Amino acid sequence: MALSAQRLKRLVAHRERLERLQEQELAGAVRVLRIRQQALDAARASRLELLATDPGADLAARQGVIDYLQRLDREIAAKDAAVRHSLEDVDAERATLRERSRDRKAMESLLEKRVEEERVERNRADIRRLDDVAGRRWFDANGVAAAADTGGRE
């Protein structure tokens, strides 16, 4: 079943809306990735800052620094995993956006083809109509004269 140009236009508009929604989803995933990357960078900076400090000779202070470093290492590992997860989300959203874009382009291509087919068909119908009109005019002009020349015997 061939789709009409009007139906294809509606489908293209729908595909465009889906593509815009997917762009928003991608933007959200990129925003989350950026936030998680900033949190990871901040945690790493805190760790480097802590390593640069000297806890002194106090054993309790040294143990506190060691405990805090271990906690920071666990936090950094968790934030690193979150960043990797966000990267996977961004990649998935990009793949979906590419798919939506491909779908929209395919619908636009179908629409252009259908519009061209309708234009060609309209031109053919116009040519047939003009041929019929020209044929009738010719017959009206020449058919009566030809019948008069033969004495009405055709």
Tab-separated table of C-alpha atoms in Angstrom:
chain	number	residue	atom	x	y	z
A	1	MET	CA	0.000	0.000	0.000
A	2	ALA	CA	1.506	3.305	-1.085
A	3	LEU	CA	1.306	6.092	1.448
A	4	SER	CA	-0.064	9.431	0.347
A	5	ALA	CA	2.144	12.496	0.407
A	6	GLN	CA	0.016	13.958	3.206
A	7	ARG	CA	0.468	10.837	5.330
A	8	LEU	CA	4.202	10.856	4.641
A	9	LYS	CA	4.377	14.529	5.675
A	10	ARG	CA	2.762	13.642	8.998
A	11	LEU	CA	5.201	10.757	9.442
A	12	VAL	CA	8.173	13.012	8.697
A	13	ALA	CA	6.907	15.560	11.234
A	14	HIS	CA	6.506	12.782	13.796
A	15	ARG	CA	10.026	11.495	13.108
A	16	GLU	CA	11.370	15.037	13.501
A	17	ARG	CA	9.663	15.332	16.879
A	18	LEU	CA	11.148	11.992	17.951
A	19	GLU	CA	14.564	13.160	16.824
A	20	ARG	CA	14.249	16.427	18.805
A	21	LEU	CA	13.185	14.470	21.895
A	22	GLN	CA	16.181	12.184	21.453
A	23	GLU	CA	18.457	15.219	21.168
A	24	GLN	CA	17.085	16.388	24.508
A	25	GLU	CA	17.727	12.947	26.009
A	26	LEU	CA	21.293	13.056	24.722
A	27	ALA	CA	21.787	16.549	26.127
A	28	GLY	CA	20.561	15.324	29.522
A	29	ALA	CA	22.921	12.342	29.451
A	30	VAL	CA	25.840	14.607	28.522
A	31	ARG	CA	24.902	16.968	31.354
A	32	VAL	CA	24.880	14.073	33.857
A	33	LEU	CA	28.229	12.883	32.506
A	34	ARG	CA	29.723	16.342	32.913
A	35	ILE	CA	28.463	16.607	36.502
A	36	ARG	CA	29.813	13.158	37.382
A	37	GLN	CA	33.154	13.953	35.729
A	38	GLN	CA	33.418	17.172	37.750
A	39	ALA	CA	32.655	15.255	40.959
A	40	LEU	CA	35.341	12.696	40.080
A	41	ASP	CA	37.850	15.446	39.338
A	42	ALA	CA	37.023	17.135	42.650
A	43	ALA	CA	37.494	13.868	44.554
A	44	ARG	CA	40.848	13.279	42.860
A	45	ALA	CA	41.894	16.847	43.650
A	46	SER	CA	40.936	16.309	47.305
A	47	ARG	CA	43.036	13.161	47.390
A	48	LEU	CA	46.054	14.934	45.891
A	49	GLU	CA	45.607	17.809	48.314
A	50	LEU	CA	45.474	15.407	51.253
A	51	LEU	CA	48.598	13.614	50.043
A	52	ALA	CA	50.405	16.966	49.882
A	53	THR	CA	49.711	17.703	53.566
A	54	ASP	CA	51.984	16.507	56.318
A	55	PRO	CA	50.045	14.974	59.215
A	56	GLY	CA	53.047	15.391	61.495
A	57	ALA	CA	54.432	12.901	63.943
A	58	ASP	CA	51.123	12.250	65.678
A	59	LEU	CA	50.160	8.614	65.107
A	60	ALA	CA	46.427	9.290	65.476
A	61	ALA	CA	46.596	12.066	62.870
A	62	ARG	CA	48.456	9.761	60.496
A	63	GLN	CA	45.837	7.034	61.003
A	64	GLY	CA	43.065	9.583	60.384
A	65	VAL	CA	44.739	10.619	57.118
A	66	ILE	CA	45.133	6.978	56.079
A	67	ASP	CA	41.474	6.261	56.867
A	68	TYR	CA	40.367	9.364	54.970
A	69	LEU	CA	42.565	8.393	51.996
A	70	GLN	CA	40.967	4.937	51.932
A	71	ARG	CA	37.523	6.501	51.995
A	72	LEU	CA	38.528	8.885	49.199
A	73	ASP	CA	39.881	5.963	47.164
A	74	ARG	CA	36.543	4.131	47.516
A	75	GLU	CA	34.689	7.318	46.602
A	76	ILE	CA	36.940	7.864	43.576
A	77	ALA	CA	36.373	4.265	42.451
A	78	ALA	CA	32.595	4.705	42.781
A	79	LYS	CA	32.644	8.036	40.942
A	80	ASP	CA	34.847	6.525	38.231
A	81	ALA	CA	32.320	3.708	37.784
A	82	ALA	CA	29.523	6.294	37.591
A	83	VAL	CA	31.446	8.197	34.896
A	84	ARG	CA	31.948	4.995	32.894
A	85	HIS	CA	28.232	4.237	33.231
A	86	SER	CA	27.397	7.769	32.063
A	87	LEU	CA	29.712	7.331	29.076
A	88	GLU	CA	27.807	4.171	28.157
A	89	ASP	CA	24.515	6.079	28.511
A	90	VAL	CA	25.797	8.879	26.268
A	91	ASP	CA	26.938	6.338	23.668
A	92	ALA	CA	23.536	4.617	23.763
A	93	GLU	CA	21.710	7.953	23.424
A	94	ARG	CA	23.935	8.917	20.481
A	95	ALA	CA	23.226	5.592	18.790
A	96	THR	CA	19.497	6.092	19.300
A	97	LEU	CA	19.762	9.632	17.925
A	98	ARG	CA	21.580	8.347	14.839
A	99	GLU	CA	18.789	5.783	14.379
A	100	ARG	CA	16.088	8.434	14.744
A	101	SER	CA	17.914	10.672	12.283
A	102	ARG	CA	18.240	7.813	9.806
A	103	ASP	CA	14.497	7.077	10.161
A	104	ARG	CA	13.609	10.718	9.554
A	105	LYS	CA	15.862	10.916	6.513
A	106	ALA	CA	14.320	7.727	5.127
A	107	MET	CA	10.823	9.181	5.558
A	108	GLU	CA	11.927	12.436	3.911
A	109	SER	CA	13.329	10.445	1.009
A	110	LEU	CA	10.055	8.534	0.651
A	111	LEU	CA	8.140	11.802	0.805
A	112	GLU	CA	10.290	13.376	-1.907
A	113	LYS	CA	9.873	10.292	-4.077
A	114	ARG	CA	6.097	10.271	-3.552
A	115	VAL	CA	5.793	13.996	-4.304
A	116	GLU	CA	7.799	13.481	-7.496
A	117	GLU	CA	5.611	10.504	-8.486
A	118	GLU	CA	2.483	12.601	-7.936
A	119	ARG	CA	3.967	15.456	-9.978
A	120	VAL	CA	4.785	13.090	-12.855
A	121	GLU	CA	1.304	11.575	-12.696
A	122	ARG	CA	-0.298	15.048	-12.719
A	123	ASN	CA	1.813	15.987	-15.733
A	124	ARG	CA	0.771	12.804	-17.520
A	125	ALA	CA	-2.893	13.475	-16.749
A	126	ASP	CA	-2.526	17.060	-18.018
A	127	ILE	CA	-0.900	15.805	-21.226
A	128	ARG	CA	-3.695	13.240	-21.737
A	129	ARG	CA	-6.322	15.898	-21.111
A	130	LEU	CA	-4.664	18.317	-23.527
A	131	ASP	CA	-4.329	15.548	-26.132
A	132	ASP	CA	-8.033	14.784	-25.794
A	133	VAL	CA	-8.952	18.452	-26.156
A	134	ALA	CA	-6.628	18.878	-29.150
A	135	GLY	CA	-8.012	15.694	-30.749
A	136	ARG	CA	-11.588	16.854	-30.332
A	137	ARG	CA	-10.766	20.276	-31.777
A	138	TRP	CA	-8.992	18.705	-34.714
A	139	PHE	CA	-11.881	16.330	-35.343
A	140	ASP	CA	-14.367	19.149	-34.991
A	141	ALA	CA	-12.399	21.248	-37.447
A	142	ASN	CA	-11.344	18.494	-39.855
A	143	GLY	CA	-13.949	15.832	-39.291
A	144	VAL	CA	-16.808	17.999	-40.536
A	145	ALA	CA	-14.779	19.116	-43.567
A	146	ALA	CA	-13.730	15.512	-44.341
A	147	ALA	CA	-17.337	14.343	-44.129
A	148	ALA	CA	-18.398	17.154	-46.506
A	149	ASP	CA	-15.682	16.183	-49.028
A	150	THR	CA	-16.868	12.557	-49.156
A	151	GLY	CA	-20.469	13.520	-49.389
A	152	GLY	CA	-21.228	12.154	-45.952
A	153	ARG	CA	-19.919	8.649	-46.845
A	154	GLU	CA	-17.150	7.653	-44.534
